[in-house]
Coordinates of C-alpha atoms and ligand atoms in Angstrom, one line a residue:
Chain A
M1 CA 80.7 89.7 88.0
A2 CA 81.4 87.8 85.1
E3 CA 82.3 91.0 83.8
G4 CA 85.7 90.7 84.2
S5 CA 85.6 87.6 81.8
N6 CA 84.9 89.4 78.2
Y7 CA 88.5 90.3 76.5
D8 CA 91.5 88.5 75.4
Y9 CA 94.5 89.1 77.1
L10 CA 94.9 90.4 81.0
F11 CA 97.9 91.9 81.4
K12 CA 98.5 93.1 84.8
V13 CA 101.0 96.1 85.0
V14 CA 102.5 98.4 87.9
L15 CA 103.1 102.0 88.5
I16 CA 105.6 102.7 90.8
G17 CA 107.9 105.9 91.1
D18 CA 108.4 108.1 94.7
S19 CA 105.8 109.5 97.4
G20 CA 103.6 111.9 95.8
V21 CA 104.9 111.7 92.0
G22 CA 100.7 111.2 91.1
K23 CA 100.3 107.7 90.2
S24 CA 97.1 107.3 92.3
N25 CA 96.1 110.3 90.5
L26 CA 97.4 108.6 86.2
L27 CA 95.5 105.4 87.3
S28 CA 92.5 107.4 88.5
R29 CA 92.1 109.4 85.6
F30 CA 92.4 106.4 82.9
T31 CA 90.0 104.3 85.3
R32 CA 87.1 106.7 86.5
N33 CA 87.8 110.0 84.4
E34 CA 88.7 111.2 88.2
F35 CA 91.6 113.9 89.9
N36 CA 91.7 114.6 92.7
L37 CA 93.8 117.6 94.4
D38 CA 93.6 116.1 97.1
S39 CA 94.2 112.1 96.9
K40 CA 94.7 110.3 100.1
S41 CA 98.5 108.7 100.5
T42 CA 98.7 104.4 99.2
I43 CA 98.8 102.4 101.7
G44 CA 100.7 98.7 100.2
V45 CA 98.8 98.8 97.1
E46 CA 94.9 99.8 95.2
F47 CA 93.8 97.5 92.3
A48 CA 92.2 98.4 89.8
T49 CA 91.3 98.1 85.6
R50 CA 89.6 98.9 82.3
T51 CA 89.5 97.2 79.4
I52 CA 90.9 98.3 76.2
N53 CA 91.2 98.2 72.2
V54 CA 95.1 97.4 70.9
D55 CA 95.7 96.0 66.9
G56 CA 91.0 94.9 67.0
K57 CA 91.2 92.6 70.3
T58 CA 90.2 93.1 74.1
V59 CA 93.4 93.6 76.4
K60 CA 92.6 93.8 80.1
A61 CA 94.3 95.7 82.1
Q62 CA 94.7 94.2 85.5
I63 CA 96.9 97.5 86.7
W64 CA 98.2 97.3 90.6
D65 CA 99.3 101.4 92.3
T66 CA 102.2 100.8 94.8
A67 CA 103.0 102.8 97.7
G68 CA 106.0 105.0 97.4
Q69 CA 107.5 106.0 100.1
E70 CA 110.7 103.3 101.3
R71 CA 109.1 102.0 103.8
Y72 CA 106.8 99.7 102.3
R73 CA 109.3 98.6 99.3
A74 CA 109.0 94.6 101.0
I75 CA 105.2 94.7 100.5
T76 CA 105.2 96.4 96.6
S77 CA 108.2 94.5 95.5
A78 CA 106.6 91.2 96.2
Y79 CA 103.6 92.6 93.3
Y80 CA 105.6 93.1 90.7
R81 CA 106.0 89.3 90.2
G82 CA 104.2 88.6 87.3
A83 CA 104.0 91.6 86.1
V84 CA 104.3 92.6 82.8
G85 CA 105.0 95.8 82.5
A86 CA 105.5 99.3 84.5
L87 CA 105.5 102.0 84.6
L88 CA 107.9 104.3 86.2
V89 CA 106.5 108.0 87.4
Y90 CA 108.4 110.3 88.5
D91 CA 107.2 114.0 88.7
I92 CA 108.7 116.7 86.3
A93 CA 109.0 119.3 88.6
K94 CA 110.5 118.0 91.2
H95 CA 113.9 116.6 90.3
A96 CA 114.5 114.3 92.8
T97 CA 112.4 111.8 92.4
Y98 CA 114.0 111.7 89.1
A99 CA 117.5 110.9 90.0
N100 CA 115.4 107.8 92.0
V101 CA 114.5 106.5 88.9
T102 CA 117.6 104.3 88.7
R103 CA 117.0 103.5 91.9
W104 CA 113.7 102.3 90.8
L105 CA 114.9 100.2 87.8
K106 CA 117.2 97.8 90.3
E107 CA 113.8 97.8 91.8
L108 CA 112.8 95.7 89.0
R109 CA 115.5 94.1 87.8
D110 CA 115.9 92.5 91.8
H111 CA 111.1 91.8 91.4
A112 CA 110.3 92.2 88.4
D113 CA 110.2 89.0 85.4
A114 CA 112.8 89.8 83.7
N115 CA 111.7 91.0 80.2
I116 CA 109.6 93.3 81.8
V117 CA 108.0 96.1 80.0
I118 CA 109.2 99.6 80.9
M119 CA 107.3 103.2 80.3
L120 CA 109.1 106.4 81.6
V121 CA 106.8 108.6 82.8
G122 CA 107.4 111.9 83.7
N123 CA 103.9 113.8 85.1
K124 CA 102.9 117.1 86.2
S125 CA 103.4 118.3 82.8
D126 CA 101.2 121.0 82.8
L127 CA 103.7 122.4 85.9
K128 CA 105.2 123.6 83.5
H129 CA 106.6 127.0 85.1
L130 CA 107.9 124.8 87.5
R131 CA 109.8 122.2 84.6
A132 CA 112.6 120.6 86.4
V133 CA 113.0 118.3 84.7
P134 CA 114.2 118.6 80.5
T135 CA 112.6 116.5 78.8
E136 CA 114.5 115.8 75.6
E137 CA 117.5 114.5 79.2
A138 CA 114.9 112.6 80.6
K139 CA 114.2 111.2 76.6
T140 CA 117.6 110.3 76.1
F141 CA 118.2 108.6 79.1
A142 CA 115.1 106.6 78.2
T143 CA 116.6 105.6 75.9
E144 CA 120.0 104.7 76.7
N145 CA 118.2 102.5 79.1
E146 CA 115.5 100.7 76.4
L147 CA 112.7 102.6 78.0
S148 CA 109.1 104.4 76.5
F149 CA 108.8 107.4 77.7
I150 CA 106.5 110.2 77.8
E151 CA 104.5 113.0 79.3
T152 CA 101.5 113.3 81.0
S153 CA 99.3 115.1 83.2
A154 CA 97.0 113.4 85.5
L155 CA 95.3 117.5 86.3
D156 CA 94.5 118.3 83.0
A157 CA 94.4 114.9 81.3
S158 CA 96.9 115.0 78.6
N159 CA 98.3 111.8 77.4
V160 CA 97.3 110.0 79.7
E161 CA 95.4 107.7 77.8
S162 CA 98.1 107.2 75.4
A163 CA 100.8 105.8 78.5
F164 CA 98.9 103.3 78.7
Q165 CA 97.8 103.1 75.8
T166 CA 101.2 102.8 74.7
I167 CA 102.2 100.2 76.8
L168 CA 99.8 97.9 76.8
T169 CA 100.2 98.2 72.7
D170 CA 103.6 96.9 73.2
I171 CA 103.4 94.6 75.3
Y172 CA 100.9 93.9 73.2
R173 CA 102.7 93.0 70.9
I174 CA 105.6 91.2 72.5
V175 CA 103.3 88.4 73.1
S176 CA 100.9 88.0 70.2
S177 CA 104.4 87.6 68.5
K178 CA 105.6 84.8 70.8
T179 CA 102.3 83.5 70.4
L180 CA 103.1 83.4 66.6
E181 CA 106.7 82.0 66.7
Q182 CA 105.5 79.1 69.2
S183 CA 102.0 78.3 66.3
S184 CA 103.4 74.9 66.1
D185 CA 102.2 74.3 70.3
P186 CA 98.8 74.0 70.9
I187 CA 97.4 77.3 73.0
K188 CA 97.4 76.6 76.4
A189 CA 94.1 78.9 78.5
P190 CA 95.5 79.8 81.2
T191 CA 93.8 78.1 84.3
S192 CA 91.9 81.3 86.2
D193 CA 90.9 83.7 83.7
T194 CA 92.2 86.2 86.4
I195 CA 95.8 85.0 86.4
P196 CA 97.8 87.3 84.5
V197 CA 99.4 86.6 80.9
A198 CA 103.8 86.2 82.1
I199 CA 105.7 86.9 78.7
D200 CA 107.3 84.2 78.5
S201 CA 104.4 81.8 78.7
A202 CA 102.7 84.0 76.6
A203 CA 99.2 82.5 75.3
P204 CA 95.4 84.8 75.1
A205 CA 93.6 84.1 77.4
S206 CA 89.8 81.8 78.1
G207 CA 88.3 85.2 76.3
S208 CA 84.4 83.3 76.8
K209 CA 83.2 86.1 73.6
C210 CA 81.2 83.1 72.5
C211 CA 79.3 83.3 69.6
Chain B
M1 CA 89.6 121.6 96.2
V2 CA 88.6 118.6 93.5
V3 CA 88.5 118.9 90.3
G4 CA 86.0 116.2 87.9
D5 CA 84.0 114.3 89.9
F6 CA 84.2 114.4 94.1
D7 CA 84.3 111.0 95.3
P8 CA 82.0 111.8 98.1
D9 CA 83.1 109.1 101.6
E10 CA 84.2 111.4 104.0
S11 CA 84.0 115.2 103.9
E12 CA 80.2 115.8 104.0
Q13 CA 79.3 113.2 106.0
T14 CA 77.7 114.8 109.1
H15 CA 77.3 118.5 107.1
S16 CA 75.3 116.8 104.1
N17 CA 74.5 120.6 101.8
K18 CA 75.3 122.3 105.2
P19 CA 77.2 125.4 104.8
A20 CA 79.3 125.7 107.4
P21 CA 78.2 126.3 111.3
P22 CA 79.4 128.5 113.0
S23 CA 82.3 127.5 115.0
T24 CA 82.2 128.2 118.9
L25 CA 84.3 128.2 121.7
K26 CA 83.7 128.2 125.0
P27 CA 83.9 130.5 127.6
D28 CA 85.7 129.1 130.1
V29 CA 89.0 127.3 127.9
D30 CA 91.4 128.9 130.2
K31 CA 89.9 127.2 132.8
I32 CA 89.6 124.0 131.3
V33 CA 93.5 123.7 129.3
N34 CA 94.8 124.0 133.5
D35 CA 91.8 121.5 134.4
P36 CA 90.2 118.8 132.3
F37 CA 88.0 118.3 134.7
V38 CA 86.4 121.5 135.2
S39 CA 83.5 120.7 133.3
I40 CA 83.0 116.9 135.4
H41 CA 83.3 118.9 139.1
K42 CA 80.6 121.1 137.9
S43 CA 78.6 119.1 135.1
T44 CA 76.0 117.1 136.4
E45 CA 73.0 118.1 134.3
P46 CA 72.6 115.2 131.6
E47 CA 74.5 115.2 127.4
A48 CA 72.4 117.6 125.6
N49 CA 74.0 117.9 122.8
N50 CA 75.0 115.3 119.9
P51 CA 72.0 113.6 119.4
P52 CA 73.0 110.1 117.7
K53 CA 72.0 111.2 113.8
A54 CA 70.1 108.8 113.6
V55 CA 67.0 109.5 116.1
R56 CA 66.5 112.9 114.0
S57 CA 62.8 112.0 113.1
A58 CA 61.4 109.8 115.1
S59 CA 58.3 108.4 114.3
P60 CA 55.5 108.6 117.2
S61 CA 56.1 105.2 118.6
D62 CA 59.9 105.3 118.2
S63 CA 59.8 107.6 121.2
A64 CA 58.9 105.6 124.5
K65 CA 62.0 103.5 122.7
L66 CA 63.9 107.7 122.4
M67 CA 63.1 108.4 126.4
R68 CA 64.8 105.0 127.4
E69 CA 67.9 105.2 125.6
R70 CA 68.3 108.7 126.6
S71 CA 68.0 107.6 130.2
I72 CA 70.5 105.2 129.6
R73 CA 72.5 107.6 128.2
T74 CA 72.1 109.3 131.4
N75 CA 72.5 106.9 133.5
R76 CA 76.0 105.4 131.5
R77 CA 76.6 109.3 132.1
L78 CA 76.1 109.9 135.8
R79 CA 77.9 106.5 136.2
F80 CA 80.8 107.9 134.5
I81 CA 81.4 110.6 136.7
E82 CA 81.1 109.4 139.2
C83 CA 84.0 106.8 138.9
L84 CA 85.5 110.2 137.6
R85 CA 85.2 112.7 140.0
K86 CA 86.8 110.0 142.4
D87 CA 90.7 111.5 143.5
D88 CA 91.6 107.7 143.1
I89 CA 90.4 106.8 140.7
N90 CA 89.8 103.1 139.9
I91 CA 91.4 102.1 136.4
A92 CA 89.2 99.1 136.5
E93 CA 86.1 100.6 136.8
L94 CA 87.3 102.9 134.1
R95 CA 88.0 100.8 131.5
K96 CA 85.4 98.8 131.8
L97 CA 82.9 101.4 131.3
A98 CA 85.0 103.1 128.4
W99 CA 84.5 99.5 126.6
A100 CA 81.0 100.1 125.6
G101 CA 82.1 103.3 125.1
T102 CA 82.2 107.3 126.2
P103 CA 80.1 110.0 126.5
S104 CA 81.6 112.2 123.9
T105 CA 81.7 114.8 126.3
L106 CA 84.4 113.2 128.8
R107 CA 86.3 111.3 126.5
P108 CA 89.0 114.3 126.8
V109 CA 89.3 113.1 130.6
V110 CA 89.1 109.7 129.6
W111 CA 91.0 108.8 126.7
P112 CA 93.8 109.9 129.0
L113 CA 93.4 108.8 132.0
L114 CA 93.7 105.3 130.6
L115 CA 96.5 106.1 128.3
G116 CA 98.1 107.0 131.4
Y117 CA 99.0 110.1 130.0
L118 CA 96.9 112.0 133.2
P119 CA 97.9 110.9 136.3
L120 CA 94.9 108.7 137.9
A121 CA 95.3 110.2 141.3
A122 CA 94.4 114.2 140.8
P123 CA 96.0 116.3 142.2
A124 CA 99.7 115.2 140.6
R125 CA 96.7 116.3 137.2
S126 CA 97.8 119.7 136.8
A127 CA 101.9 119.3 137.3
T128 CA 102.0 116.9 135.1
L129 CA 99.6 118.3 131.6
T130 CA 102.1 121.6 132.6
R131 CA 105.3 119.8 132.7
K132 CA 104.5 117.8 129.5
R133 CA 103.6 120.4 127.3
E134 CA 106.6 122.5 128.4
E135 CA 108.5 119.1 127.6
Y136 CA 106.6 118.6 124.0
R137 CA 107.8 122.4 123.8
S138 CA 110.9 122.1 124.3
L139 CA 110.8 119.4 121.7
V140 CA 109.2 120.9 119.0
E141 CA 112.0 124.1 119.6
L142 CA 115.0 121.6 119.8
A143 CA 113.4 119.8 116.5
F144 CA 113.7 122.8 114.7
K145 CA 115.6 125.6 115.9
K146 CA 117.9 124.4 112.4
E147 CA 115.6 126.0 110.5
R148 CA 114.6 124.3 107.2
Q149 CA 118.5 123.1 106.7
G150 CA 119.0 121.5 109.2
L151 CA 115.8 118.8 109.5
D152 CA 115.8 115.3 108.6
Q153 CA 115.3 115.9 104.8
Q154 CA 113.6 112.6 104.0
I155 CA 111.8 112.1 107.0
W156 CA 110.9 115.7 106.7
H157 CA 109.0 115.3 103.1
Q158 CA 107.4 113.2 103.3
I159 CA 105.8 114.9 106.1
E160 CA 105.6 117.5 103.6
I161 CA 103.7 115.2 101.4
D162 CA 101.3 114.0 103.0
V163 CA 99.6 116.4 105.9
P164 CA 97.4 118.2 102.8
R165 CA 96.5 114.6 101.9
T166 CA 95.8 114.1 105.4
R167 CA 91.7 114.2 105.5
P168 CA 91.6 115.9 102.0
G169 CA 88.2 117.9 102.7
T170 CA 87.3 118.6 105.7
R171 CA 88.0 121.9 107.0
L172 CA 89.3 121.7 110.1
W173 CA 92.4 120.0 108.1
M174 CA 92.5 122.3 105.0
Q175 CA 93.6 125.1 107.5
E176 CA 97.5 126.6 108.2
H177 CA 97.0 126.3 111.5
T178 CA 96.0 123.1 112.4
Q179 CA 98.6 121.1 109.2
R180 CA 101.5 122.9 110.9
S181 CA 100.7 121.8 114.1
L182 CA 100.3 117.9 112.4
E183 CA 103.2 118.5 110.8
R184 CA 105.1 118.7 113.9
I185 CA 103.6 116.7 116.0
L186 CA 104.4 114.1 113.2
Y187 CA 107.9 115.3 113.1
V188 CA 108.4 115.0 116.1
W189 CA 107.2 111.6 116.6
A190 CA 109.0 110.6 114.4
I191 CA 112.8 111.5 114.7
R192 CA 112.7 110.0 118.2
H193 CA 111.5 107.4 117.0
P194 CA 114.2 106.8 114.1
A195 CA 114.0 103.6 114.1
S196 CA 110.9 103.5 111.4
G197 CA 110.7 107.4 110.9
Y198 CA 107.6 108.6 110.2
V199 CA 105.6 106.8 107.9
Q200 CA 103.6 107.4 105.6
G201 CA 99.3 105.9 107.7
I202 CA 100.7 107.6 110.6
N203 CA 98.9 110.8 109.3
D204 CA 96.0 109.6 110.0
L205 CA 96.1 108.0 113.8
V206 CA 97.2 112.3 114.8
T207 CA 93.2 112.9 114.1
P208 CA 90.9 111.2 116.5
F209 CA 93.6 112.1 119.1
F210 CA 93.0 115.7 117.9
Q211 CA 89.6 116.1 117.0
V212 CA 88.7 114.6 121.0
F213 CA 91.0 117.2 122.6
L214 CA 89.8 119.4 120.6
S215 CA 86.7 118.4 121.2
A216 CA 87.2 120.1 124.7
Y217 CA 87.0 123.3 124.3
I218 CA 84.6 124.2 121.7
D219 CA 80.9 123.9 121.7
S220 CA 80.3 122.8 117.3
D221 CA 81.6 120.0 115.5
P222 CA 85.4 119.6 115.1
E223 CA 85.8 118.6 112.3
Q224 CA 84.3 122.2 110.8
F225 CA 85.9 124.0 113.6
D226 CA 87.7 127.6 112.4
A227 CA 90.5 127.2 113.8
A228 CA 91.9 130.8 113.8
L229 CA 89.3 131.2 116.6
L230 CA 91.4 129.3 119.1
P231 CA 93.9 130.7 120.9
E232 CA 97.4 130.5 121.2
N233 CA 97.5 128.2 125.2
V234 CA 94.4 125.9 124.1
R235 CA 96.0 125.6 120.7
D236 CA 99.5 124.3 122.3
A237 CA 97.9 122.3 124.6
V238 CA 96.0 120.7 122.2
E239 CA 98.7 119.6 120.8
A240 CA 100.6 118.5 123.1
D241 CA 98.2 116.7 124.3
S242 CA 97.6 114.8 121.1
F243 CA 101.3 114.1 120.7
W244 CA 101.7 112.4 123.7
C245 CA 99.5 110.1 123.4
L246 CA 99.6 109.5 119.6
S247 CA 103.6 108.6 121.6
R248 CA 101.2 106.3 124.1
L249 CA 99.6 104.4 121.4
L250 CA 101.8 103.9 118.7
D251 CA 104.8 102.5 121.6
G252 CA 102.7 99.8 121.9
I253 CA 101.9 99.0 118.0
Q254 CA 106.1 100.2 117.1
D255 CA 105.9 96.7 115.1
N256 CA 104.2 97.7 112.5
Y257 CA 106.2 100.8 111.2
I258 CA 110.0 99.3 111.0
A259 CA 111.8 97.9 107.6
T260 CA 109.8 95.4 106.6
Q261 CA 106.7 96.2 109.4
P262 CA 107.0 92.3 110.3
G263 CA 104.5 93.9 113.2
I264 CA 101.6 94.3 109.7
Q265 CA 102.9 90.7 108.8
R266 CA 102.8 88.8 111.5
S267 CA 99.1 90.3 112.4
V268 CA 98.2 89.9 108.1
K269 CA 99.3 86.2 109.0
R270 CA 97.1 85.5 112.2
M271 CA 94.4 86.6 110.8
A272 CA 94.1 84.5 107.8
E273 CA 94.8 81.4 110.4
L274 CA 91.4 82.8 112.8
V275 CA 89.9 83.5 109.3
A276 CA 90.2 80.0 108.9
R277 CA 88.8 78.7 112.2
I278 CA 85.8 80.2 112.2
D279 CA 85.4 80.8 108.5
A280 CA 86.7 78.0 106.2
P281 CA 84.4 77.9 103.7
L282 CA 85.9 81.4 103.1
Y283 CA 89.2 81.1 103.4
A284 CA 89.1 78.1 100.7
H285 CA 87.3 80.8 98.8
L286 CA 90.0 83.2 99.0
E287 CA 92.6 80.8 98.6
S288 CA 90.6 79.1 95.8
E289 CA 90.2 82.8 93.4
S290 CA 93.6 83.8 94.8
V291 CA 93.4 86.4 97.3
E292 CA 96.5 87.0 99.3
F293 CA 95.4 88.2 102.9
M294 CA 98.2 90.9 103.1
Q295 CA 96.3 91.6 99.5
F296 CA 93.4 93.7 101.6
A297 CA 93.9 93.6 105.1
F298 CA 98.4 95.2 105.1
R299 CA 96.4 98.8 105.3
W300 CA 93.3 97.7 107.8
M301 CA 96.7 97.2 110.1
N302 CA 98.4 99.8 109.2
C303 CA 96.4 102.7 109.7
L304 CA 93.8 101.0 112.5
L305 CA 90.8 101.1 110.0
M306 CA 91.2 104.8 110.1
R307 CA 90.6 103.8 105.7
E308 CA 87.8 101.6 105.7
I309 CA 85.2 104.2 108.3
S310 CA 84.6 107.5 109.5
V311 CA 86.5 109.6 112.4
Q312 CA 83.8 109.6 114.6
N313 CA 83.7 105.2 114.5
T314 CA 87.4 104.7 114.6
I315 CA 87.0 107.6 118.4
R316 CA 84.3 105.1 119.0
M317 CA 86.6 101.7 117.8
W318 CA 89.2 103.8 119.7
D319 CA 86.7 103.5 123.7
T320 CA 86.7 99.9 123.4
Y321 CA 91.0 99.7 122.4
L322 CA 91.9 102.2 125.0
A323 CA 89.4 100.4 127.7
E324 CA 90.9 97.1 126.5
G325 CA 94.9 98.7 126.9
T326 CA 97.0 99.6 124.4
D327 CA 98.7 96.0 123.7
A328 CA 94.5 96.0 121.1
F329 CA 95.4 98.3 118.9
S330 CA 97.5 94.8 117.7
Q331 CA 96.1 92.4 119.1
F332 CA 92.6 93.0 120.0
H333 CA 92.3 94.7 116.4
L334 CA 93.3 91.0 114.4
Y335 CA 89.7 90.3 116.2
V336 CA 87.9 92.8 115.0
C337 CA 89.7 93.2 111.1
S338 CA 88.5 89.0 111.1
A339 CA 85.0 89.6 112.8
F340 CA 85.1 92.8 109.8
L341 CA 85.9 90.6 107.0
V342 CA 84.0 87.7 107.1
K343 CA 80.5 90.1 108.3
W344 CA 81.0 90.2 104.2
S345 CA 81.0 86.1 103.6
E346 CA 78.5 85.6 101.8
K347 CA 78.4 87.9 99.3
L348 CA 82.8 87.3 98.9
R349 CA 82.3 83.8 98.8
K350 CA 80.5 84.9 95.1
M351 CA 83.0 87.3 93.9
D352 CA 86.4 86.5 92.1
F353 CA 89.3 87.8 92.4
Q354 CA 88.5 90.8 91.2
G355 CA 85.9 91.8 92.5
I356 CA 86.6 90.3 95.8
I357 CA 89.7 92.7 95.5
M358 CA 87.6 95.5 94.9
F359 CA 84.9 95.2 96.9
L360 CA 87.7 95.3 100.4
Q361 CA 89.7 98.5 99.2
S362 CA 86.6 100.4 99.2
P363 CA 84.0 98.6 101.4
P364 CA 80.3 99.6 101.9
T365 CA 81.4 101.6 105.8
Q366 CA 81.7 104.7 105.6
D367 CA 78.9 105.5 106.7
W368 CA 78.0 103.4 109.6
D369 CA 77.0 104.0 112.6
D370 CA 78.7 104.1 116.3
H371 CA 75.2 100.9 116.7
E372 CA 76.8 98.9 114.0
I373 CA 80.5 99.9 115.3
E374 CA 79.7 98.2 118.2
M375 CA 78.3 95.0 116.4
L376 CA 81.7 95.0 115.0
L377 CA 83.3 95.1 118.3
S378 CA 81.2 92.4 120.4
E379 CA 81.0 90.2 117.5
A380 CA 85.9 90.9 117.7
F381 CA 85.2 90.6 121.6
V382 CA 83.8 87.0 121.0
L383 CA 86.8 85.8 119.2
N384 CA 88.7 87.2 121.3
S385 CA 87.8 85.7 124.4
I386 CA 87.0 82.0 122.2
W387 CA 90.4 82.0 120.2
H388 CA 93.0 84.0 122.1
N389 CA 94.0 81.5 124.4
A390 CA 93.5 78.7 120.9
Q391 CA 96.6 80.6 118.7
S392 CA 99.4 80.3 120.8
H393 CA 98.7 76.2 119.6
F394 CA 98.0 76.8 116.0
G395 CA 100.5 79.4 115.5
A396 CA 103.3 76.5 115.1
K397 CA 101.1 75.9 111.3
Ligands
LIG1 N1 99.7 119.7 89.3 C1 98.9 118.5 89.0 N2 99.2 117.7 90.5 C2 98.9 116.1 90.5 C3 98.8 115.7 89.1 N3 99.5 114.7 89.2 C4 98.8 114.6 91.2 N4 99.4 115.8 91.9 C5 99.1 116.0 92.9 O1 100.7 115.4 93.0 C6 99.7 114.7 94.6 C7 100.2 113.2 94.8 O2 99.1 112.8 94.2 P1 99.3 110.9 93.9 O3 98.6 110.4 92.7 O4 98.7 111.0 95.2 O5 100.8 110.0 94.3 P2 100.8 109.9 94.6 O6 102.4 109.6 93.7 O7 100.0 108.0 94.3 O8 101.9 109.5 95.7 P3 101.8 107.4 96.8 O9 101.0 107.1 96.9 O10 102.1 108.4 98.5 O11 103.3 106.9 97.0 C8 98.0 115.3 94.7 O12 97.8 116.5 95.4 C9 97.5 115.1 93.2 O13 96.4 116.0 94.1 C10 99.3 116.5 87.8 O14 99.3 115.7 86.6 N5 99.6 117.6 87.7
LIG2 MG1 99.3 106.4 95.9

């Protein structure tokens, strides 16, 4: 399993949002290019990874897909710790899932690192005839709350790649600029290559990109 | 219903690449509804259907073994029937028999007896069934009398999302009739248990009961059954019996589903303590890779391993759990989960964090046969007998 060590950065990202908005399908679309109309509900958390290229660097995303049901909140919020990014997903065809975004933001404030990068994701953009949340409204909300914003469809794959690419790039930019600021410090290698990079203690992972 | 790549785990398992087999209703369903014991009173012939899938094409050298196995099965079946024919069933004897597995045609009577849903005394059975089914029917009427607006929206909303995601790809569960039954069972249970309400995963737990009860009335595979063929009274009976048996099962593990899920937290913690003792090298490795038991064992507790093994395997597993008593779904289950983990010890000790998590969240156990489940159960039995009393001592760690 040495496959895990060929990267420059390792970022832990969480997928959160109401049950049924399509978090698991976004993840399977991004990591395996799969979509399932009748996927099973997520119990607790599920984990997947994918490595992408950002500004010439190899960035590995370690993604935790969480269960949306309220009852699991106690379990899932433990996974926010150490996450440098969060995709907060709602369903563009179900207004209630958008209305709940505020509650999810509070969850993040309560349990995640203060400078976690958050992206608001309106999923199921293929359901045009059922749209209940106008794009502009969500965009404005995102700007007001300093979130980036994108609409995706796990079904037809539109913007899925772009959503992950954007948040990982944002994280990378923050992390690498911090590393520059602190360039007098010696670059610390994490003790284990599976420990995610936290924004506060930003440092490139000890990727074994030898010769 | 799948776009893109298909996840081959569940639906294909029993009938790979064959068209759906015909659905056949038993001729005497109306008798069975009123007295599930009819088949037991008249049956002496050995079980003809359900040959174990492993022995489909046996070589000549295997045939002696096959005959022996068949005669063991016939014998076991006769002992069950003898036990079940008594006017007052000896529950201890029934538990002992069921622990080692219940013949599939007898499950529809053995499970409710073990759960205390069917009375042990023969004369009381018919009346009890009628009363409980009637009671369920009025619970349903009460719950749904105010149409949709009268429903508890939060509970109903989650059930609506989960019903189509229950056993996706399996014919029985993709049908309108079955989905409406599942919806009613889940909703009525949830509003009767406000401390937990409906929690995702409980939907999975309905399916073994429903399939077992359905199997009493049909001669074909329940998972492939065309539910539209069921007469209404039979469907109602299957639904009501499933509801009451589910309720009894959940009574024993309510703590798993109330706020903060303390039952699961406790079980996972005890499981970790147990694994530290029975497989110290594995425990140490998990610790050094920063793998927490909660990260993989949460689901094992929440869905009773139903996401990891097939429904057929689950049903066999529940023969043993029900024989142990409803406690088994929290107590014995934790030994089963521990045995399930240490089974992969050697493999896991060579993996890193990511490898371990990925492996344990989809272990290669979806097409286990009964034999592998029985091995697991006996390993758990051994662990249980060695450690059960000891656990109270190391709980104070
Ligand atoms: N039309 C459409 N349907 C989608 C899309 N993404 C997901 N779905 C469907 O929405 C349902 C729920 O998707 P999941 O990915 O399981 O939702 P989830 O957010 O992971 O739900 P929980 O695990 O319960 O929290 C499934 O039936 C999916 O097929 C999409 O982009 N378009
Ligand atoms: Mg999910």
